[in-house]
XYZ file of C-alpha atoms in Angstrom:
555
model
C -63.526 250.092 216.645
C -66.014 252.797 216.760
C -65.866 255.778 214.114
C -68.031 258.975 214.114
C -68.576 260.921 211.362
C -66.994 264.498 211.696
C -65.125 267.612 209.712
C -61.709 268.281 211.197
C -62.497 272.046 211.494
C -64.506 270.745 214.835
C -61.406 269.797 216.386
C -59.856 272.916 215.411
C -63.025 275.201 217.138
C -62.879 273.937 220.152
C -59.077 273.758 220.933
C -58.926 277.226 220.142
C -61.822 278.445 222.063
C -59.310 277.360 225.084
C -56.728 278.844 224.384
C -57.513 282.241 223.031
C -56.747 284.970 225.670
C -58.866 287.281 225.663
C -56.159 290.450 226.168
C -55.429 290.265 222.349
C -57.956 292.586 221.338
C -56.993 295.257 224.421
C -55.759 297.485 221.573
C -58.587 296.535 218.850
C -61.871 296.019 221.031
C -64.857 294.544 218.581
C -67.812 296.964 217.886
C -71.255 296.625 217.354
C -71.284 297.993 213.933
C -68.410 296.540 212.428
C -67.983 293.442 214.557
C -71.149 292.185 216.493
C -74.190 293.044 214.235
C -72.777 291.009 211.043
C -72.416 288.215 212.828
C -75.603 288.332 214.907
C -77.924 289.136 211.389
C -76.451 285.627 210.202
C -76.761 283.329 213.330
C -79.106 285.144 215.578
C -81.596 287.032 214.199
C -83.935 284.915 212.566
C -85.053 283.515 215.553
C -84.345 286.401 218.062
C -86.513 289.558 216.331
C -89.453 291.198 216.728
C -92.400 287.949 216.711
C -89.788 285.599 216.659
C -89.561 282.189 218.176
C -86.966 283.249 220.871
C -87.994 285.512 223.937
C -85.952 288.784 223.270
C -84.775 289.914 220.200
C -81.289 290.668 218.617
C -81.959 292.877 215.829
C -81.149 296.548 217.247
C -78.350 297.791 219.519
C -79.483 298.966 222.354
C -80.903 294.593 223.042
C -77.829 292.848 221.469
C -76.101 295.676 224.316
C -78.652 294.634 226.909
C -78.067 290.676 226.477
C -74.473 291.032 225.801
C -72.855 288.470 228.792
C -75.381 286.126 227.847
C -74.590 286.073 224.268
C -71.002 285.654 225.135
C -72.331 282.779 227.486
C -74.232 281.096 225.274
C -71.713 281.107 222.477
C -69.109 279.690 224.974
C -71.052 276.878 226.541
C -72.111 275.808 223.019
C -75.934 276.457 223.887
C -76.405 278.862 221.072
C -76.979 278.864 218.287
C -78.892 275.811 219.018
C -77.854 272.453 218.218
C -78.396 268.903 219.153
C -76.373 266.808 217.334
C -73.254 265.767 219.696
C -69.621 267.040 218.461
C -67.958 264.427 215.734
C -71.180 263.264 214.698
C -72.319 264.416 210.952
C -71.291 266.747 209.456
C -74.860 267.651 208.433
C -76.767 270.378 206.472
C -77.376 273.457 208.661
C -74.954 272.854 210.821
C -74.358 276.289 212.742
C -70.748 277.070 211.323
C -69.891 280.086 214.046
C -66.365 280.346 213.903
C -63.950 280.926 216.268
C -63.026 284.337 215.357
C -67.070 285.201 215.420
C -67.018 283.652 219.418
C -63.678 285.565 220.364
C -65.349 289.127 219.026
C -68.521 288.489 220.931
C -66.827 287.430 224.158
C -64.262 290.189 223.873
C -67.364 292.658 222.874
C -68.929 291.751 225.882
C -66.320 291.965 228.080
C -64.755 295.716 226.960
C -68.365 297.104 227.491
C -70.364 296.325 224.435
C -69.496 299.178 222.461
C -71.283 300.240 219.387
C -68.900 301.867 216.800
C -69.776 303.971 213.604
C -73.362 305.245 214.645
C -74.655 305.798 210.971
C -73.334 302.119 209.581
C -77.096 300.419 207.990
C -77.309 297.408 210.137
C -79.241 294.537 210.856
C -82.800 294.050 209.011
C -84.998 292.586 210.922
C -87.194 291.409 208.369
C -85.696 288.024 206.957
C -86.144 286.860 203.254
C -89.609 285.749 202.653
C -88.891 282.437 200.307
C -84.634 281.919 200.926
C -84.758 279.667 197.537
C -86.548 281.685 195.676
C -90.326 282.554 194.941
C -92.085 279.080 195.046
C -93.369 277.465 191.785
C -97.610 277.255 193.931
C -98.089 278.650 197.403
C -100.884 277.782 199.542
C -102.094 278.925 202.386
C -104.441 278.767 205.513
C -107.286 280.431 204.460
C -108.309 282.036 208.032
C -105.902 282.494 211.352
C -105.972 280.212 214.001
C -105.822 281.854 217.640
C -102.988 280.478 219.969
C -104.480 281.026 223.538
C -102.276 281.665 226.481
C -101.964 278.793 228.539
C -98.966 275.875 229.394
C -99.146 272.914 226.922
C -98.005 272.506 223.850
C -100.724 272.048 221.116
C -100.953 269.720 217.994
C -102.977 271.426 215.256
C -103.347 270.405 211.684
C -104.818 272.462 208.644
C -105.825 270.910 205.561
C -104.364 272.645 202.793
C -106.031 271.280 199.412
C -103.743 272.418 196.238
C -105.160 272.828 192.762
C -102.983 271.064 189.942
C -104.624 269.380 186.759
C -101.383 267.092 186.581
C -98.916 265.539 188.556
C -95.939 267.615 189.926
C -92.895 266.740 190.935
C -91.458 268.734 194.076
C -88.021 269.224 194.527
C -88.283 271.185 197.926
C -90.535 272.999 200.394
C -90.378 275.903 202.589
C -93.028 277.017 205.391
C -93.901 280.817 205.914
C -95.483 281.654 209.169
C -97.262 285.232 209.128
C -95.419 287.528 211.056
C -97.199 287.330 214.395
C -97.513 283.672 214.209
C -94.027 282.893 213.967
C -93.441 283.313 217.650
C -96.131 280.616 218.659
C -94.916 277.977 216.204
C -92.367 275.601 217.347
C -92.730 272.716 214.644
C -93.995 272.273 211.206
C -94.574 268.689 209.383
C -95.948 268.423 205.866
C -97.909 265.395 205.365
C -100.216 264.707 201.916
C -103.770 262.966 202.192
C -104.942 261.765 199.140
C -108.265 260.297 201.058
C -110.195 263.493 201.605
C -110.634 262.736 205.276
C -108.484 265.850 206.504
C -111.312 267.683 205.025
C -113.918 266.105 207.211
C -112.344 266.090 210.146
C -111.517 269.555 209.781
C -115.174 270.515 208.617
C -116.655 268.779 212.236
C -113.867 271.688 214.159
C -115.311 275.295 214.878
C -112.248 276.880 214.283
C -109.635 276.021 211.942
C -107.897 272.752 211.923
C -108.149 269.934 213.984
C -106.220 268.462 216.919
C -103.993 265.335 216.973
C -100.447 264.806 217.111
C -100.814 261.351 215.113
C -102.977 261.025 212.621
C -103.807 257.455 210.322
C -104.993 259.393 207.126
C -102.153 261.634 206.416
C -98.397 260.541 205.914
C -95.024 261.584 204.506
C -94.506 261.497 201.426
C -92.613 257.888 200.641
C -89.428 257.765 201.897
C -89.300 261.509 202.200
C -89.334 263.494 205.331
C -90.734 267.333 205.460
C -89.976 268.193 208.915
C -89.900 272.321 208.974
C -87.766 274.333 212.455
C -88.142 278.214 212.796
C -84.857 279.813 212.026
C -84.215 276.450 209.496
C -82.730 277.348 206.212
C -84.708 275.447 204.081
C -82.960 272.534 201.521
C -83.839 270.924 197.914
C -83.905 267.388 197.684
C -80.845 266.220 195.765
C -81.321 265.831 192.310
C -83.426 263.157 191.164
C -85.155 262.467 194.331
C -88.206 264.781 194.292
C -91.214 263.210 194.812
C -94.935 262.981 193.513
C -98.019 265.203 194.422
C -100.949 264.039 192.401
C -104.400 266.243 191.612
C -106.881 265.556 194.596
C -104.323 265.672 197.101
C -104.659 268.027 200.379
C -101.253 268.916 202.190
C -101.495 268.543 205.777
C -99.897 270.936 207.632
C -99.214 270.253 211.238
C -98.150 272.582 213.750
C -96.962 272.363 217.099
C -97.747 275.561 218.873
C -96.101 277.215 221.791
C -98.646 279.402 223.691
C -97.744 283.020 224.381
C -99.028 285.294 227.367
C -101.301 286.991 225.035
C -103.068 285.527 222.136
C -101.628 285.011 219.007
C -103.459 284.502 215.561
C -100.978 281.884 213.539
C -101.655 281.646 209.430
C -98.932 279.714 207.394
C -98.430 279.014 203.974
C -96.404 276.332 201.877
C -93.966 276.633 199.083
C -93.586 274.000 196.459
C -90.674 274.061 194.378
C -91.214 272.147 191.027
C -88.598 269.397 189.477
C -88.595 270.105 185.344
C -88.288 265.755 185.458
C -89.503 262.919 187.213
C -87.159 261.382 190.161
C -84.709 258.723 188.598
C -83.821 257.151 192.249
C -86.279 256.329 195.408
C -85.724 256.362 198.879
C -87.226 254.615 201.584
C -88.061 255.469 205.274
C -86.803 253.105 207.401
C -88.122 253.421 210.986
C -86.171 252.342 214.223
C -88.746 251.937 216.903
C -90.294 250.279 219.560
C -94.243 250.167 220.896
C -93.852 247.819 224.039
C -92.651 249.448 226.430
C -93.463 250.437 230.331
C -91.505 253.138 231.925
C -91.504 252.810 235.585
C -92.314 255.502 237.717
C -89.023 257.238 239.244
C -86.907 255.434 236.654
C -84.592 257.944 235.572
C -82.568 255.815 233.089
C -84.626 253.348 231.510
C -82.985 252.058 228.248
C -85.412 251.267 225.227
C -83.594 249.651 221.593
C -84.484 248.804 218.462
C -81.590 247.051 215.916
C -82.238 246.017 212.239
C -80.339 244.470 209.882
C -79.861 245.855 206.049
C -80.643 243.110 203.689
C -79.087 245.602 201.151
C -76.451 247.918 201.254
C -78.245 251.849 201.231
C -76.497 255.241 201.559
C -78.158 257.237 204.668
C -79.533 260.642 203.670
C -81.464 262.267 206.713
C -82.166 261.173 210.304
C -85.622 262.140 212.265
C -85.379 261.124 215.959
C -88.544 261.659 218.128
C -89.364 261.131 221.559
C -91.386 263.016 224.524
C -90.865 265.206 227.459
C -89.290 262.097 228.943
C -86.538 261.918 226.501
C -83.002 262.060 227.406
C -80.663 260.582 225.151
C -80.642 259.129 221.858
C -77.869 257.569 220.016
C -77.615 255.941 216.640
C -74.980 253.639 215.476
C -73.794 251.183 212.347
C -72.468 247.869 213.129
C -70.199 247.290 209.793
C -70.200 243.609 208.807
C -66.549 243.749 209.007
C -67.295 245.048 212.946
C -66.670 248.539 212.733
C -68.897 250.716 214.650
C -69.704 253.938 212.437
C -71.455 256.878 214.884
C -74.372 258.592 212.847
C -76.393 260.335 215.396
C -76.201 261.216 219.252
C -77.568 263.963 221.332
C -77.252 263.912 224.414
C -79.369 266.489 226.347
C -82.886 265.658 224.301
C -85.466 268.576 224.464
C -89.116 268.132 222.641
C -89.021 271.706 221.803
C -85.616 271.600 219.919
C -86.401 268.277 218.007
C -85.294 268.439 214.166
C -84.334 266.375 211.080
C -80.747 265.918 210.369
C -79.436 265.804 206.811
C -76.213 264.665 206.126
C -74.040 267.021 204.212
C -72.647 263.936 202.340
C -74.255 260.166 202.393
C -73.068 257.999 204.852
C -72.419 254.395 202.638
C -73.887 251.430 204.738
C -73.029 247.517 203.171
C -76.018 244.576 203.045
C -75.273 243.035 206.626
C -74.745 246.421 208.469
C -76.999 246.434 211.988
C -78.536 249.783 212.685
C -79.321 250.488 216.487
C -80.848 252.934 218.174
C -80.688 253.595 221.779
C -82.724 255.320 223.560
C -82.678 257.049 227.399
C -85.922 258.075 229.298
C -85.816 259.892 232.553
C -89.240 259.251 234.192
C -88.591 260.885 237.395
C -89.578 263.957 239.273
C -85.946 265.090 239.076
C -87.058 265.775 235.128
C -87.842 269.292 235.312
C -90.070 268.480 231.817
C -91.925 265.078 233.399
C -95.869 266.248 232.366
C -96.432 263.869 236.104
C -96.233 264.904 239.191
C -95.626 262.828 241.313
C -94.215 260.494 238.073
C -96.297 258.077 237.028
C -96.174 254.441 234.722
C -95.693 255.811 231.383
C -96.381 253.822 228.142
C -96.343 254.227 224.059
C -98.709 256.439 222.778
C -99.566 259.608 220.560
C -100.238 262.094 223.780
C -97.859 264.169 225.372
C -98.366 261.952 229.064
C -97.443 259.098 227.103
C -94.186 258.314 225.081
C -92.810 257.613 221.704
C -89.296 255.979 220.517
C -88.224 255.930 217.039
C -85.739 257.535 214.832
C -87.050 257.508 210.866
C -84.005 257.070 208.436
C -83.984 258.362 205.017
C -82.472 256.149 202.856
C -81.023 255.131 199.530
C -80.728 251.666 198.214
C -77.263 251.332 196.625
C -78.468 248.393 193.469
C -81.183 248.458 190.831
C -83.611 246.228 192.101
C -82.897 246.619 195.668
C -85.454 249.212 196.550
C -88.467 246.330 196.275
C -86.596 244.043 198.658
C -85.777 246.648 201.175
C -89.526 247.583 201.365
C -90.476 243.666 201.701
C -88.113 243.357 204.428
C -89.624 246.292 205.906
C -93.138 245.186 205.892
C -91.525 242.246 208.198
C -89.822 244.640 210.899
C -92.756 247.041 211.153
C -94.747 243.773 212.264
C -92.649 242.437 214.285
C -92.921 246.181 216.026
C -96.546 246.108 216.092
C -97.226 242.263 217.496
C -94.569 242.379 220.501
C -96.770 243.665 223.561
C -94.168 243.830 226.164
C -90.812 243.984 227.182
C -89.305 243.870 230.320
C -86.006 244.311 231.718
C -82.933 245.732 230.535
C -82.761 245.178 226.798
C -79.102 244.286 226.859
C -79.285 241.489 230.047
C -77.729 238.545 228.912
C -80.953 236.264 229.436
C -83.963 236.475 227.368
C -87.423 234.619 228.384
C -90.233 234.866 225.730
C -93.921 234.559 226.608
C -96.087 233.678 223.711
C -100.292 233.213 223.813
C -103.315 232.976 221.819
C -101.494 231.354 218.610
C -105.034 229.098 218.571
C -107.666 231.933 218.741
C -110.361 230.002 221.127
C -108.247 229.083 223.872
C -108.822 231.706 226.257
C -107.597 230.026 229.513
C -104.308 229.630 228.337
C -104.092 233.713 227.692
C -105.784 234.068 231.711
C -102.854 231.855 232.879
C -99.758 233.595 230.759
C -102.030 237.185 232.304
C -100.989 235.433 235.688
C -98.170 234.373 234.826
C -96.946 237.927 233.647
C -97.994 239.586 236.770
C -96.144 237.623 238.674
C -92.959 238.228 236.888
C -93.990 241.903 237.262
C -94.082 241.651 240.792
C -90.566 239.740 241.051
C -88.975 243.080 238.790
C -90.823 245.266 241.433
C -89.857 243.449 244.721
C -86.171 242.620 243.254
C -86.397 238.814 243.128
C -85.957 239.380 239.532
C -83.121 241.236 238.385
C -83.392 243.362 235.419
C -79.603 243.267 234.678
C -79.869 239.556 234.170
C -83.305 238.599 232.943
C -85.216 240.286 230.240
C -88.547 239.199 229.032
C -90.826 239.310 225.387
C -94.343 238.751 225.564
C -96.707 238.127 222.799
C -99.971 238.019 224.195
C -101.856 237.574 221.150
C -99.610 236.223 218.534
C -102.748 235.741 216.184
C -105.052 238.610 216.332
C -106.429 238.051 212.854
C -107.922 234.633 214.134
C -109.279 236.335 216.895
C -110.951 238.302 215.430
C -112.398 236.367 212.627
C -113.250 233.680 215.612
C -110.572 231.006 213.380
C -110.445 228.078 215.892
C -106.772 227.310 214.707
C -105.852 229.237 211.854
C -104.474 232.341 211.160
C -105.818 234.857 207.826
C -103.461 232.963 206.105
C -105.419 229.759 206.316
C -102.220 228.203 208.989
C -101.850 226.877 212.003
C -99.123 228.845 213.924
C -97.617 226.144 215.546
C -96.753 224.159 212.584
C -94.715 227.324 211.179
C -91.821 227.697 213.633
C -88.745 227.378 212.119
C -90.678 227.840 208.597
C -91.725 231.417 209.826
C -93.779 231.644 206.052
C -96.116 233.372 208.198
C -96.238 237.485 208.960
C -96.872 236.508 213.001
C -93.943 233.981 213.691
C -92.073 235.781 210.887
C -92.159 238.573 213.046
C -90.844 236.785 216.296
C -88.237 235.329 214.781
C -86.858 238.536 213.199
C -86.803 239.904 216.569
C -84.912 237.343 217.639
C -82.748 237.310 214.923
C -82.040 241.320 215.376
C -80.948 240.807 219.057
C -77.687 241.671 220.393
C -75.020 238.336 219.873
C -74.706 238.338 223.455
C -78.451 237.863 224.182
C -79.095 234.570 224.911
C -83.001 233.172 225.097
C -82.816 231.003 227.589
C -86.798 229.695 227.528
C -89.578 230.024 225.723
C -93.177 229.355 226.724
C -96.075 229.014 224.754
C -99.419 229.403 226.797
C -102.198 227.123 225.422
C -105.029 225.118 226.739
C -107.357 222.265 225.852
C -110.517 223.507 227.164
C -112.578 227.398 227.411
């Protein structure tokens, strides 16, 4: 049995949106002024005003008059206000809560002519609130603009933000505020600390302000937080007693993602901190569902990547942050129960990089110790995909650029027990290598029969690793020419299974002082700990049905 998570008011919306005539307001057509504008200054406008992230504003008459059947459109087809998230799924924080009254006025507005009512009613202002909790405890701020030139791409900028404190604060929320002009260029915001001082370098080597990259190894989010910041986002606290630490020394990292304009746009941001009075009594953890070895075949427009991981403790699930490329098409979320339920926490459907955003649950969602978490995710890799960055597609693999791609879905999360939060992390520590040692997967991750490919456990023998290289390019060449079907067979390969040796030229051992092959079925080891927890997290009806490990007695 599969449950998703929903408020019955959902159910309610949509039934009534088909079967509303529209005739009932022949005698009492909607107005602007007492009708339309209200409703448009609290779903619409924050976005669609003057330098606003949307591409005609809302905020005077004479537009919302000029856009009125599209309005009525979008409202109707569920497109606006926007909103990823499938139906029955949450409910979540910042869920847009248009009601159906507030869809019947605007369709019925629309179709009577758009009329505007009392001409001397005040209406919308078009100048939101500043700081919507409240003037921040510190603010700070880009010290120059940054210029947004026209052009077609997306761009990845970060600013190092440095923030003077004598102690250690403890921050209960955050808010981003984009100077006016800049608003309509930015499309993301992420707030990362780096406690290393390398921001600053980086940024010092740049001739204007900032620095490129989209992933970055000397800034992070904060532990088991995640400060993910939309335009037209109303802005949360952190429930009480989860705020966490910024220590003196620490820069804030802002990254942008910014949406060029046809004319040049100068974008300067700032951040507000919001204090806690105490320090956090409870700690979450990110837990990240991902995968790194994958290929995406050229004119695949439904290739299926997975990642599944078992809760060694039971945790109540606070936020969800899925993230993929311009390839992205679906991605779903689900809780295996140990008692087999199937709980639905996230799914959207129609993915789009520009509308990607963290999803807080409006209440915890409870998982038990045993519960599998998967997530499932669609790529569409053909030139059907009006957003593929290739053309014609190309062979498309992990990676931090926009022509590559990235799977993963980061979890906040809440250990239920006292004591649970250290084993949680531990177990962690496993999955995250197991991630980072697989090099390749083939096949459909749900065909019944699994063949595993393992090499270089003994660091010297590199004939062995030329003959599994072979050996992999022929089973490459039976997916491609069909001999091998994907349906049926899928494949793991672990083409160095002891890089550490390598590296340090071991001739049998691992860092640990081991050799591999005496730890199967011991798995005390980080490398064949990490196998067998993949193997461990796959789908009961997966089946390995061999497993070779390539090794040789001479270089």
């Amino acid at each position: 049995m599969k449950l998703n998570r929903f408020d019955h008011h959902s159910v309610l919306v949509l039934f009534t949106i088909l079967v509303s005539p529209l005739d009932v307001y022949a005698q009492n057509v909607p107005t602007y002024s007492e009708h339309i504008a209200p409703i448009l200054s609290t779903h619409c406008v924050n976005c669609h005003r003057p330098n606003g992230i949307a591409p005609f504003g809302l905020d005077t008459f004479s537009a919302a008059q000029a856009n009125a059947v599209r309005i009525a459109e979008a409202v109707t087809s569920a497109s606006m206000p926007p909103w990823k998230p499938a139906p029955f799924y949450g409910p979540f924080e910042g869920e847009p809560e248009i009601t159906v009254a507030e869809t019947d006025n605007l369709v019925a507005w629309a179709t009577n002519g758009a009329p505007r009512g009392d001409t001397t009613a005040t209406l919308i202002d078009p100048t939101p609130s500043s700081w919507p909790l409240g003037e921040p405890d510190l603010i700070v701020s880009m010290e120059e603009a940054y210029p947004v030139n026209p052009g077609d791409s997306l761009e990845h900028r970060n600013f190092v933000l440095p923030v003077d404190l004598t102690e250690r604060q403890w921050v209960r929320a955050v808010d981003i505020l984009p100077n006016r002009a800049g608003n309509a260029a930015i499309r993301r915001g992420r707030i990362m600390l780096d406690g290393s001082g390398t921001g600053r370098t980086v940024e010092a080597e740049e001739t204007r302000p900032g620095y490129p990259g989209l992933i970055i190894d000397h800034a992070a989010f904060p532990q088991g937080h995640i400060l993910v910041w939309s335009p037209g986002q109303t802005p949360t606290a952190e429930q009480p007693g989860l705020a966490w630490s910024l220590e003196p020394g620490t820069d804030l990292i802002l990254q942008l993602t910014l949406q060029p304009r046809p004319e040049t746009v100068p974008v300067q941001a700032s951040i507000g901190l919001y204090f806690a009075d105490e320090a956090p009594v409870l700690r979450p953890v990110g837990l990240g569902l991902n995968s790194k070895a994958f290929e995406i075949p050229a004119g695949n427009s439904d290739f299926v990547i997975q990642d599944r991981y078992r809760l060694p403790v039971g945790v109540d699930v606070l936020e969800l942050f899925p993230y993929m490329h311009y390839l992205g098409k679906t991605v779903e979320v689900t809780a295996s129960l140990p008692d087999g339920t199937e709980v639905g926490l996230l799914q959207i459907e129609d993915w789009d990089f520009n509308w990607q955003d963290s999803y807080r649950y409006a209440a915890p969602v409870h998982l038990p110790a045993g519960t599998s978490i998967e997530a499932r995710f669609t790529f569409d890799n053909s030139s059907a995909n009006p957003r593929n960055p290739s053309s014609p597609p190309v062979v498309v693999r992990h990676g931090e650029t926009m022509m590559d791609e990235m799977a993963e879905v980061l979890m906040q999360v809440l250990p239920v027990l006292p004591g649970d939060t250290e084993a949680l992390l531990g177990n962690l520590v496993l999955k995250e290598a197991r991630n980072d040692i697989i090099g390749l997967r083939m096949g459909d991750p749900s065909a019944p029969h699994l063949i595993v490919l393992l090499g270089r456990a003994h660091p010297p023998e590199v004939s062995g690793a030329v003959a599994m290289e072979t050996f992999l390019e022929e089973i490459v060449a039976g997916y491609e020419a069909g001999t091998i079907d994907p349906a049926k067979y899928q494949v793991l390969a672990v083409p160095l299974l002891n890089p550490d040796g390598v590296m340090r030229g071991h001739w049998r051992a691992n860092l640990g002082g081991l050799d591999l092959n005496r730890d199967w079925g011991v798995f005390s080891q980080p490398e064949t700990a990490a196998v067998g927890a993949w193997l461990d997290g796959l789908d009961p009806a997966v089946r390995p049905v061999v497993m070779i490990d390539f090794h040789s007695t001479r270089t």
